[in-house]
XYZ file of C-alpha atoms in Angstrom:
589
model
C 15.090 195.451 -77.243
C 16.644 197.278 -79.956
C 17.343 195.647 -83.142
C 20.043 197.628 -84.518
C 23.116 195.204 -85.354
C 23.191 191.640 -86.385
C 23.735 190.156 -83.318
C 20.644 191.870 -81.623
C 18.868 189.242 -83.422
C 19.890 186.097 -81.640
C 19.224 188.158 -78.115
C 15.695 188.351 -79.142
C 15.354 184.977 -80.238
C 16.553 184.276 -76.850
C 14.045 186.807 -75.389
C 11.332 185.900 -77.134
C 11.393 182.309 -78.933
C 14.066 180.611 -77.478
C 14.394 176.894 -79.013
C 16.395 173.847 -78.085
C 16.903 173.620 -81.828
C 18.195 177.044 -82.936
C 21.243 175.920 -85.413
C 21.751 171.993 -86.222
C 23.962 169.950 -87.789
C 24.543 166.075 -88.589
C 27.849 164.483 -87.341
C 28.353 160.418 -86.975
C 25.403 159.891 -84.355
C 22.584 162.032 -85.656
C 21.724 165.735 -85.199
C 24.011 168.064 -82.749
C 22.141 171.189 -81.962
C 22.680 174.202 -80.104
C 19.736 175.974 -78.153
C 19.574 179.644 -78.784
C 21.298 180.088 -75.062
C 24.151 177.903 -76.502
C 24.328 179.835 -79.678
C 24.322 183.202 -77.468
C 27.185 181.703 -74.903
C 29.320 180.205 -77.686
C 29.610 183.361 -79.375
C 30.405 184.824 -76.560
C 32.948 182.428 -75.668
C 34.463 182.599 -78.997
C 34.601 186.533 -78.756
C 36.621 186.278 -75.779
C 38.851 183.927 -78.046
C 39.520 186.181 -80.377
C 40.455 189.100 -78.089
C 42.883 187.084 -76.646
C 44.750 186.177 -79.862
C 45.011 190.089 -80.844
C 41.555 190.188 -83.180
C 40.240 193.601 -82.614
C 37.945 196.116 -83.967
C 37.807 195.944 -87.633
C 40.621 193.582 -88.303
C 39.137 191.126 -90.966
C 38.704 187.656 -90.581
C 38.105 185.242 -93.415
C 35.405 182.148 -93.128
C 35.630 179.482 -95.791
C 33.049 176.524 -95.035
C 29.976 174.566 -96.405
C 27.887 175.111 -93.923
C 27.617 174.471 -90.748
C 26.453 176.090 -87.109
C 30.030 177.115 -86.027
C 30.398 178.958 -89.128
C 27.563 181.760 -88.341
C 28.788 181.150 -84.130
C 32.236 182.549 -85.135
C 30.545 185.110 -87.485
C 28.304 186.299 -84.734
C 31.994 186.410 -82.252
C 32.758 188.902 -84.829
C 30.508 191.239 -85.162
C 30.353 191.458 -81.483
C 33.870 193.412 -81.414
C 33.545 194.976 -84.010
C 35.979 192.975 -86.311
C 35.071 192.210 -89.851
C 33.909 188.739 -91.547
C 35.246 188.099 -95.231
C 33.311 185.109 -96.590
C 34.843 182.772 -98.953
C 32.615 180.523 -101.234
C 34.326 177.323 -100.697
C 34.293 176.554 -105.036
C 37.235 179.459 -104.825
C 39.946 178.702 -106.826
C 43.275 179.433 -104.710
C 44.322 182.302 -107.015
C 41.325 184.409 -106.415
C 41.264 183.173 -102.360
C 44.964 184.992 -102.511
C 43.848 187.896 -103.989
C 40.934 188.308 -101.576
C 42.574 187.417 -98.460
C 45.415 190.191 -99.535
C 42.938 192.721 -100.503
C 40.752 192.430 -97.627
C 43.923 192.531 -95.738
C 43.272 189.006 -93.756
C 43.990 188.663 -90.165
C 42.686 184.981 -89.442
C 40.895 182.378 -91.417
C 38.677 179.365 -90.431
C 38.381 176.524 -92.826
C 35.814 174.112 -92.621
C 37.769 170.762 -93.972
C 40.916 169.369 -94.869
C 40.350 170.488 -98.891
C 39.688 173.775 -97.048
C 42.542 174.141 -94.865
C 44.699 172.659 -97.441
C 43.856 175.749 -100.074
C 43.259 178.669 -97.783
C 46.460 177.166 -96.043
C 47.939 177.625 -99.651
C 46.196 181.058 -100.456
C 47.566 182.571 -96.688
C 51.070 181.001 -96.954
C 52.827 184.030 -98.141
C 51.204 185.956 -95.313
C 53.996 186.596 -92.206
C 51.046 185.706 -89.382
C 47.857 184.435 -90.917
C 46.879 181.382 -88.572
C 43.979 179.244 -89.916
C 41.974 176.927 -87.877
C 38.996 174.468 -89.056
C 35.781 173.273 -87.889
C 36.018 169.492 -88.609
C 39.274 167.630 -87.140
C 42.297 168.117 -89.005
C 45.628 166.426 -88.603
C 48.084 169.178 -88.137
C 45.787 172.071 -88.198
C 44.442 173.935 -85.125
C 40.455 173.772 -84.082
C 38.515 176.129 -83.682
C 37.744 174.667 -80.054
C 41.324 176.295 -79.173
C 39.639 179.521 -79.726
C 37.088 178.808 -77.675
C 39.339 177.425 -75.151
C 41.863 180.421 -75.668
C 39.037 183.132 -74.199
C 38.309 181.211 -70.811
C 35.452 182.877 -69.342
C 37.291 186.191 -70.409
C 35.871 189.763 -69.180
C 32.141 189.817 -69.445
C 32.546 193.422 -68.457
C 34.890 194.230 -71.798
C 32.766 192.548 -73.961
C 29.263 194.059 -72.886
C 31.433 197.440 -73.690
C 32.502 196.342 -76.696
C 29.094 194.903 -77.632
C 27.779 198.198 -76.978
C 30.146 200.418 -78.991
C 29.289 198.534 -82.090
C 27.044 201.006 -84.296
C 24.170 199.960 -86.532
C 26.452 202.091 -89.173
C 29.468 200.172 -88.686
C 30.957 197.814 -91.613
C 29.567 194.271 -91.038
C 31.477 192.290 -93.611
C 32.797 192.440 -96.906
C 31.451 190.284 -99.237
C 33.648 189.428 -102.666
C 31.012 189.193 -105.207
C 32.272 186.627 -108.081
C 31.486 188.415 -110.893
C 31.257 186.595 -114.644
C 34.139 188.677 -115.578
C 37.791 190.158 -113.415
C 38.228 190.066 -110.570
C 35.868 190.178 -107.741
C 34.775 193.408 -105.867
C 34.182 193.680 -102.157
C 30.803 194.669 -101.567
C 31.019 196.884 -97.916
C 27.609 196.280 -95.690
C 26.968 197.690 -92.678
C 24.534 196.091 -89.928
C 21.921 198.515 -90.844
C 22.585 197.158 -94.393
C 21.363 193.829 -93.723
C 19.080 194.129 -90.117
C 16.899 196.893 -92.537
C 16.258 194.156 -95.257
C 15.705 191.348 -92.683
C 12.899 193.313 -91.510
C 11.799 194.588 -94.609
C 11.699 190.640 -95.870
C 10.395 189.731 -92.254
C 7.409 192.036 -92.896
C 7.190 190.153 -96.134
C 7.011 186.796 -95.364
C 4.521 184.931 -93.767
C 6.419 183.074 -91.361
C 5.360 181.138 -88.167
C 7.500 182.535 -85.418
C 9.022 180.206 -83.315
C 7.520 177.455 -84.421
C 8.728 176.781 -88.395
C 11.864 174.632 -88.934
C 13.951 175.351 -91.913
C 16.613 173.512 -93.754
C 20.076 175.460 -95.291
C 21.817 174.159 -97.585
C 22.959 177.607 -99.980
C 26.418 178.500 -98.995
C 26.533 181.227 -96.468
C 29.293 182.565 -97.992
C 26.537 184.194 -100.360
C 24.684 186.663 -98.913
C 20.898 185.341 -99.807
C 21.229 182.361 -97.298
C 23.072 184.354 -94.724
C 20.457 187.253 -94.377
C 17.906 184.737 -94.747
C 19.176 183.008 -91.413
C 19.582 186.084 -90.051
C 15.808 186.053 -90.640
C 15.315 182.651 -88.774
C 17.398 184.386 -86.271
C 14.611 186.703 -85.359
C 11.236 184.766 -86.268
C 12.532 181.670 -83.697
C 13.096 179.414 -86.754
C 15.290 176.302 -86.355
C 17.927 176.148 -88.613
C 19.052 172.525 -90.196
C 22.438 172.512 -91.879
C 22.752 170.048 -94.999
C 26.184 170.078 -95.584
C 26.140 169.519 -99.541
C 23.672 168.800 -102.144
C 23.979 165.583 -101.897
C 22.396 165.375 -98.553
C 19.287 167.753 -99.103
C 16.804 164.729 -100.144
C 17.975 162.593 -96.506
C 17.403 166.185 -94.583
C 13.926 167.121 -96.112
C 13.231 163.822 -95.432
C 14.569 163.776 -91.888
C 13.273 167.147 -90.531
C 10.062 168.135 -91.957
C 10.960 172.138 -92.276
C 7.886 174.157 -93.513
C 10.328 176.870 -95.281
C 13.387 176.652 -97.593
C 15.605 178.667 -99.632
C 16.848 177.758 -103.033
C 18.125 178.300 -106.420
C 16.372 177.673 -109.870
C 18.834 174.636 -110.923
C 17.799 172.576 -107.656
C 13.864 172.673 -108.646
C 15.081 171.810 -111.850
C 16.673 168.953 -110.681
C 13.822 168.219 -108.631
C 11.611 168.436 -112.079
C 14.137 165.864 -113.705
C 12.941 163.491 -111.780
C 9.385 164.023 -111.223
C 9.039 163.707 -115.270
C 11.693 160.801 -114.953
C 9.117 158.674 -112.386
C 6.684 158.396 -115.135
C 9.458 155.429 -116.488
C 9.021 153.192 -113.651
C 4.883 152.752 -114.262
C 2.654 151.595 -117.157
C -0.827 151.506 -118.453
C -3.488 154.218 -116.841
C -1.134 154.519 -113.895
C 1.505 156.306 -116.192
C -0.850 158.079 -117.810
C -2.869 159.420 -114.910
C 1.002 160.796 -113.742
C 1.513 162.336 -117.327
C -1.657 164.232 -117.102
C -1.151 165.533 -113.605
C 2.392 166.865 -114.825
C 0.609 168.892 -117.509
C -1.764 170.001 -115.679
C 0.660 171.140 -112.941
C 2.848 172.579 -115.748
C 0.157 175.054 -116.954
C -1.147 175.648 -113.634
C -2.267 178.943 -112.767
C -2.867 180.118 -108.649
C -5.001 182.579 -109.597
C -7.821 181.166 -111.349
C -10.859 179.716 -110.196
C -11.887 176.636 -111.683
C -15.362 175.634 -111.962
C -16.824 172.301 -110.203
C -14.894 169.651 -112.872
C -11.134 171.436 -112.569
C -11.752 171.316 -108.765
C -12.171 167.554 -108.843
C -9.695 166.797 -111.618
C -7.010 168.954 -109.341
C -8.016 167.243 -106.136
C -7.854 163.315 -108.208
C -4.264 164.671 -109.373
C -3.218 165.747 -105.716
C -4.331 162.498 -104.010
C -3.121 160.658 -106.570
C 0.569 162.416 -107.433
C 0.981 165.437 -106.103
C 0.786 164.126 -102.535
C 3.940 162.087 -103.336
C 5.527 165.211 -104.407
C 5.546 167.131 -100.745
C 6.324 163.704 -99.220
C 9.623 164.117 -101.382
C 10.091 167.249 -100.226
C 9.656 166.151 -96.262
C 5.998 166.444 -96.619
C 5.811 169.584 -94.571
C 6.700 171.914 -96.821
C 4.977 175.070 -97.039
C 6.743 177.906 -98.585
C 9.737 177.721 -101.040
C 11.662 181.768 -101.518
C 13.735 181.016 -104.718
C 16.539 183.725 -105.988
C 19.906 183.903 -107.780
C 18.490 183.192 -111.146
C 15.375 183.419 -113.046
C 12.686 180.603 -112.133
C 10.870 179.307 -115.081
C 7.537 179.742 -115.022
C 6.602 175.991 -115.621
C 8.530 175.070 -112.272
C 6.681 177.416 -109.982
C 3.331 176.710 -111.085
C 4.207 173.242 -110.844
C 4.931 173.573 -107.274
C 1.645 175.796 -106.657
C 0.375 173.295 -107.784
C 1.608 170.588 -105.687
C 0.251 173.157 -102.778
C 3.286 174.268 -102.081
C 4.150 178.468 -102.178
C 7.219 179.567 -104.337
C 7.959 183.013 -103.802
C 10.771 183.970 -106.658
C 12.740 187.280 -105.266
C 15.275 189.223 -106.779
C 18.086 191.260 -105.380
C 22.121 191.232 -105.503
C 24.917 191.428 -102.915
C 24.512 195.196 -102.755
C 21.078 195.777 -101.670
C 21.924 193.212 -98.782
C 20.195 191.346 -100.972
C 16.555 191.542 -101.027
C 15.120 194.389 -103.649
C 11.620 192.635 -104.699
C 9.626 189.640 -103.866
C 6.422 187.734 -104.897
C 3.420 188.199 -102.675
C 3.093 184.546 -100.526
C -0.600 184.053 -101.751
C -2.186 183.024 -104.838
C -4.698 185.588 -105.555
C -1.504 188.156 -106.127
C 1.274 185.908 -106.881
C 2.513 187.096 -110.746
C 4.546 183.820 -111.827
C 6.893 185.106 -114.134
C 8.094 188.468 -112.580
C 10.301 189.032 -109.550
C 6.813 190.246 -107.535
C 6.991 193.652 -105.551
C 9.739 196.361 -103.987
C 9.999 195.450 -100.586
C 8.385 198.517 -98.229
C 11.455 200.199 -97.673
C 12.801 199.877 -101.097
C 12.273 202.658 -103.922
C 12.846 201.284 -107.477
C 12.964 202.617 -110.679
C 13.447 202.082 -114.743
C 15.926 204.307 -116.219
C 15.933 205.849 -119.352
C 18.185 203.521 -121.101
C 15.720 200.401 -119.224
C 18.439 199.611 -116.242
C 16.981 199.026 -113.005
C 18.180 201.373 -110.232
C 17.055 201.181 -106.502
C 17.605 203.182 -103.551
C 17.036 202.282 -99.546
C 18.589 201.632 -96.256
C 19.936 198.180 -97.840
C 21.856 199.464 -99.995
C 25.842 198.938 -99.756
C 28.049 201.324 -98.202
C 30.330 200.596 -101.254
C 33.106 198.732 -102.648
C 36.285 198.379 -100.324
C 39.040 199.978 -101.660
C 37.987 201.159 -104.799
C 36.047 204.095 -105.332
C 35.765 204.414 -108.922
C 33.566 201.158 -109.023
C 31.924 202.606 -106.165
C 31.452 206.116 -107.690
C 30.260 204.005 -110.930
C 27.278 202.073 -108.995
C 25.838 204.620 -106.701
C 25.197 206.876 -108.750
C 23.088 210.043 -107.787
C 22.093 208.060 -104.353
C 20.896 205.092 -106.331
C 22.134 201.391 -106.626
C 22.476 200.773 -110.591
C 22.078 197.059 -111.095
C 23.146 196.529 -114.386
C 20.025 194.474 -115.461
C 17.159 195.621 -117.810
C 13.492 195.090 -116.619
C 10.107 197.050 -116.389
C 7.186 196.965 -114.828
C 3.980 195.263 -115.379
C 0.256 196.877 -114.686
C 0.378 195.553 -111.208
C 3.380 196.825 -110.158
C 5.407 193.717 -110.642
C 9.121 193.621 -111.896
C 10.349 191.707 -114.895
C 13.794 191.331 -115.488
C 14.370 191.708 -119.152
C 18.378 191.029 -119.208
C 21.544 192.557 -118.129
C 22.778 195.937 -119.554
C 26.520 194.788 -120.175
C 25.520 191.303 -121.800
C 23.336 192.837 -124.337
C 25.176 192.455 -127.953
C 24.861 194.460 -131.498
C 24.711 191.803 -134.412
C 26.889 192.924 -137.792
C 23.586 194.301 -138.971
C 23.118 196.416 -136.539
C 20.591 195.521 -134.393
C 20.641 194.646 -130.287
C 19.400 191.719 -128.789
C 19.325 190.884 -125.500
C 20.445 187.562 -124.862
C 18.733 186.537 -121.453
C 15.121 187.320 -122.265
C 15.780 184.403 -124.553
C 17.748 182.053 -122.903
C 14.921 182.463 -120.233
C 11.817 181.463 -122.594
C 14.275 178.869 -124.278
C 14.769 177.289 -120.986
C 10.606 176.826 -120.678
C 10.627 173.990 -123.010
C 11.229 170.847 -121.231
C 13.800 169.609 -123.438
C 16.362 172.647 -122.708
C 18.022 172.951 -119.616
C 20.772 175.084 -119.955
C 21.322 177.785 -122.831
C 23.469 180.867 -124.168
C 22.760 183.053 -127.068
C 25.422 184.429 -128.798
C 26.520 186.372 -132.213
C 28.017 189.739 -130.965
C 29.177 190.802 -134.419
C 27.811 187.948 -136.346
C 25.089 187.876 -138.936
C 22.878 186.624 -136.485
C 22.106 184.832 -132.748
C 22.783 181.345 -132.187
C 22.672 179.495 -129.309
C 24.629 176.694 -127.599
C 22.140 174.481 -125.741
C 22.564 171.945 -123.122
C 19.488 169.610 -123.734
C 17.825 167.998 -120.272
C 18.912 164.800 -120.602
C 16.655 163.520 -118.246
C 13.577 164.218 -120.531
C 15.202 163.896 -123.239
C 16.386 160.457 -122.368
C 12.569 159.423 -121.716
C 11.719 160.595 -125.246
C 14.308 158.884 -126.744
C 12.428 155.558 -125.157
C 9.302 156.364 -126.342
C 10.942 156.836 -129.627
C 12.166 153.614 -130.164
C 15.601 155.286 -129.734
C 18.692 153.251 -128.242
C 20.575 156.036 -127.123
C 22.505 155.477 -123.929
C 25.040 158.419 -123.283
C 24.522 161.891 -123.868
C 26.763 162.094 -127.179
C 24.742 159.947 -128.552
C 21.916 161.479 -127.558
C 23.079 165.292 -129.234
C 25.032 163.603 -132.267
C 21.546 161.930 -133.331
C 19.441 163.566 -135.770
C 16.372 163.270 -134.516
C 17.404 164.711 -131.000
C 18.538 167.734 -133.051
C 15.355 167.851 -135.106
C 13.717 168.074 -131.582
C 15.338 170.824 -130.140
C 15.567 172.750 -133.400
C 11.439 172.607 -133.144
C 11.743 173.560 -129.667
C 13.880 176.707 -130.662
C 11.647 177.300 -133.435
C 8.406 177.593 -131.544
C 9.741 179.992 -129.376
C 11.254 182.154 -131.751
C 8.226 183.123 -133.003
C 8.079 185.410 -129.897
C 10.858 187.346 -130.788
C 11.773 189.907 -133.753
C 13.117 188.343 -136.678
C 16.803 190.133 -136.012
C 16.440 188.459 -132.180
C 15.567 184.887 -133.339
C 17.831 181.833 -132.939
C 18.866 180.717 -136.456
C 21.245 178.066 -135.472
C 22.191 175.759 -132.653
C 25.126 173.502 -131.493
C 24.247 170.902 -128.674
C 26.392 170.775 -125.750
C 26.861 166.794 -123.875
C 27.324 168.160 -120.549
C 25.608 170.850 -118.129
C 27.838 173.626 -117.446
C 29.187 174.073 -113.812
C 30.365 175.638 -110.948
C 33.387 173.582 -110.828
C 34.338 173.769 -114.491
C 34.378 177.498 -113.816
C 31.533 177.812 -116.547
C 29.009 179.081 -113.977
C 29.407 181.551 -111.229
C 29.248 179.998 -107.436
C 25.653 182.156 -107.857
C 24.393 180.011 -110.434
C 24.891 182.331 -113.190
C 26.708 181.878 -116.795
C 30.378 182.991 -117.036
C 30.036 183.832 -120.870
C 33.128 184.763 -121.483
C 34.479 181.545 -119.924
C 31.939 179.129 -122.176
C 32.594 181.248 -125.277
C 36.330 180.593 -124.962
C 35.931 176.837 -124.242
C 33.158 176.284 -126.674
C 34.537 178.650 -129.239
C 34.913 176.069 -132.222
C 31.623 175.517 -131.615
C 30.407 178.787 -131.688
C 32.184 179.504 -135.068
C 30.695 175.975 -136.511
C 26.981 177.670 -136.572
C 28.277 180.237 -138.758
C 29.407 178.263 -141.649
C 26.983 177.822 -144.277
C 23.518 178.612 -144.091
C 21.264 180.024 -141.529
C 17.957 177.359 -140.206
């Protein structure tokens, strides 16, 4: 069988791995699954849905949903005749859901809840014949069971022809990247787009083919946990749906997986309270659990310890470290991490606790994948991005930007050329970030090109090469340097509380909220030597010379952070701009 288009995928699961788990779900009685033969006739069914109601080739449908297995069934109805998915993330605000769904030029939309249907209701309702229906039941809006219903047992003969016309050059989907700044772009990939880095990442990984399970719980509205199904797709992985964050401890716990994806701020979430268990014991107990988080903290895969680290590791993973992969469904054997940087202390951590964390980096419009780090320890370079994938080509421009080339890469940006002219230039992707190479061929990534600022004196610094090392002490979670203009870089810091909290305790300090916490002076005194010690890393024009504690993580739904994770700087420097000014009254640290 040919693997040319999206869809060819699922056929060869059904060819070759078929599994009476192939996309799953909770509802009120347990798991609902679909085999891969009801994944395959579903779509199918839905397809002939579609035709019925008018949807034809390359009319674009938008999909707005946590998720769930009848989001990727109607996405796979889609591609099948040739019409066009538009993926929403569901933390949209309605203003920029009506500008997508009128620059995409929307056709049909399926929402996955009442919230849902009540704002893409909102964002379509100037539209003459938008109609919306929703996965869960909704009172007054139409399920997507009506589609299903709508198609009958249609024309098998049609749709085999109109399975058939679809090219592996054809447009996909369009996928609205959020941006930190504007408005968001439409990224344009084609099937080749995405079934060449599937592939490419399949090669990659070492996955267990039709055996693995794996739990998703990244929006597939992004296109890292999409493609990465797509992967499960074609290894014969089951696919477990949690439906927020809330629920990924109960479904680790319930199914066991061997493989997830995930973003930095979820292992450091995990880390908060790993470090915070060490509260509930006493005497050697605790400290036998301190010392194994150290250890774990500074671990390195690589290295060979002699007869006395073997049996201090092997105490620690009895002991603790055991407990850790039971957290984590006790199964666990690979974690791929992307969207942000990983720090360093977090993946050996997790080496440590036996379990593999590949961190990968990519971006809408290489479909996503660009580089990844080698699944074994001997090669593994904690602290990099690891290796092009085999079809990939990557270079360092002149000015440092990293530009990559390959059968990944986007088609383009709909409707607007200039950006599209701007970002492929020459044949080659230009990412916007900064990195280079190390002597092994891994890739760093030093910052991004447009958030690099000039100080008053002169000199550049590149803000995310320090938030990153900042964000290695275990005191910072969350931080943004600043001083574009200014005399010098500060930085507004969101302390983890959860540590933090723990050292206040040993401290003798009765500090119960986190105001308390940042207003105290020996909190600040803490996180001043924090800054301090890393500074001395850094050129004297790049070093933090002032702080300003912040009582609160930034978020997704505050619309500090972009639904990828990332900081919206311009947002935060608005919002936090009295603060920002306060570190540049009186005298430098």
């Amino acid at each position: 069988m040919a693997l040319t288009r999206v869809f060819d995928l699922i056929r060869h699961q059904l060819a070759s791995y078929p599994r009476p788990d192939c996309l799953n779900a909770r509802d009120g009685h347990g798991w609902r699954s679909y085999s891969t033969q009801d994944v395959v006739d579903t779509a199918d069914r839905l397809s002939h849905g579609l035709l019925a109601m008018g949807i034809r080739r390359g009319d674009k449908v938008a999909l707005v949903s946590n998720n769930c297995p009848e989001w990727l069934l109607v996405d796979l109805a889609l591609q099948q005749i040739g019409a066009i998915s538009v993926p929403l993330y569901p933390t949209l605000p309605v203003d920029d859901m009506r500008y997508i769904v009128d620059h995409a030029g929307i056709k049909l939309a399926f929402a996955g809840d009442k919230a849902l249907f009540q704002r893409i209701t909102e964002a379509t309702s100037h539209l003459p014949a938008c109609p919306v229906y929703t996965f869960a039941d909704v009172t007054g809006a139409q399920s997507w069971h009506e589609v299903l219903l709508r198609g009958g047992d249609g024309h098998p003969a049609v749709l085999d022809a109109l399975r058939d016309s679809v090219q592996a050059d054809d447009l996909l989907t369009i996928i609205y990247t959020s941006g930190t700044t504007g408005r968001p772009k439409g990224v344009m990939l084609s099937h080749h787009n995405v079934v060449s880095n599937a592939m490419a990442v399949s090669r990659f990984t070492p996955l267990e083919y039709g055996i693995w399970k794996a739990v998703s719980f990244l929006p597939l509205s992004h296109v890292f946990e999409r493609s990465v199904t797509y992967i499960y797709f074609y290894a014969g992985i089951g696919v477990y749906h949690a439906k927020n964050v809330d629920a990924i401890a109960a479904t680790l716990g319930d199914v066991h997986p061997e493989v997830f994806t995930t973003v930095p701020r979820l292992l450091e979430k995990v880390y908060e309270k790993l470090v915070g268990k060490q509260n509930e014991l006493h005497g050697v107990t605790r400290k036998l659990y301190q010392a194994a988080i150290r250890h774990a903290e500074t671990f390195e895969p690589r290295d060979k310890p002699g007869v006395i680290g073997r049996l201090r590791h092997q105490l620690f993973d009895r002991l603790v470290y055991s407990k850790w992969r039971a957290a984590l469904g006790g199964n666990t054997k690979m974690i791929v991490v992307g969207s942000a940087a990983l720090q360093p202390r977090l993946s050996r951590l997790f080496w440590a606790a036996g379990i593999i964390v590949s961190e990968g980096y990519g971006m809408t419009e290489a479909s996503p994948i660009l580089t990844g780090n080698v699944f074994n320890a001997e090669h593994t370079a904690i602290g990099t991005v690891g290796v092009p994938m085999d079809n990939v080509e990557i270079r360092i421009a002149p000015d440092g930007e990293i530009i990559a080339r390959g059968p990944n890469i986007m088609l383009g940006y709909y409707r607007d050329p200039e950006q599209t002219a701007e970002a492929l230039k020459d044949g080659w992707l230009h990412t916007g970030d900064v990195g280079e190479f190390d002597a092994e061929g891994n890739l760093r990534i030093t910052d991004r090109k447009k958030e690099m600022f000039k100080t008053s004196c002169g000199k550049y610094v590149a803000p995310q090469v320090i938030e990153n090392k900042l964000k290695e002490s275990a005191f910072i979670d969350q931080v943004m340097v600043v001083g574009d203009g200014r005399k010098y870089a500060s930085a507004l810091v969101v302390p983890l509380f959860e540590q933090l909290r723990t050292w206040c305790v040993q401290q003798g300090l009765n500090l119960r909220s986190e105001a308390e916490m940042i207003a105290h002076p020996k909190v600040r005194e803490l996180i001043e030597h924090e800054v301090k010690r890393f500074n001395r890393l850094f050129g004297n024009w790049e070093q933090v010379k002032k702080i300003a504690l912040v009582d609160r993580p930034w978020s997704i739904d505050a619309g500090e952070l972009a639904p990828t994770l990332k900081l919206r700087r311009k947002v935060i420097t608005e919002r936090f701009h009295t603060l920002i000014d306060s570190m540049y009254a009186g005298h430098a640290l």
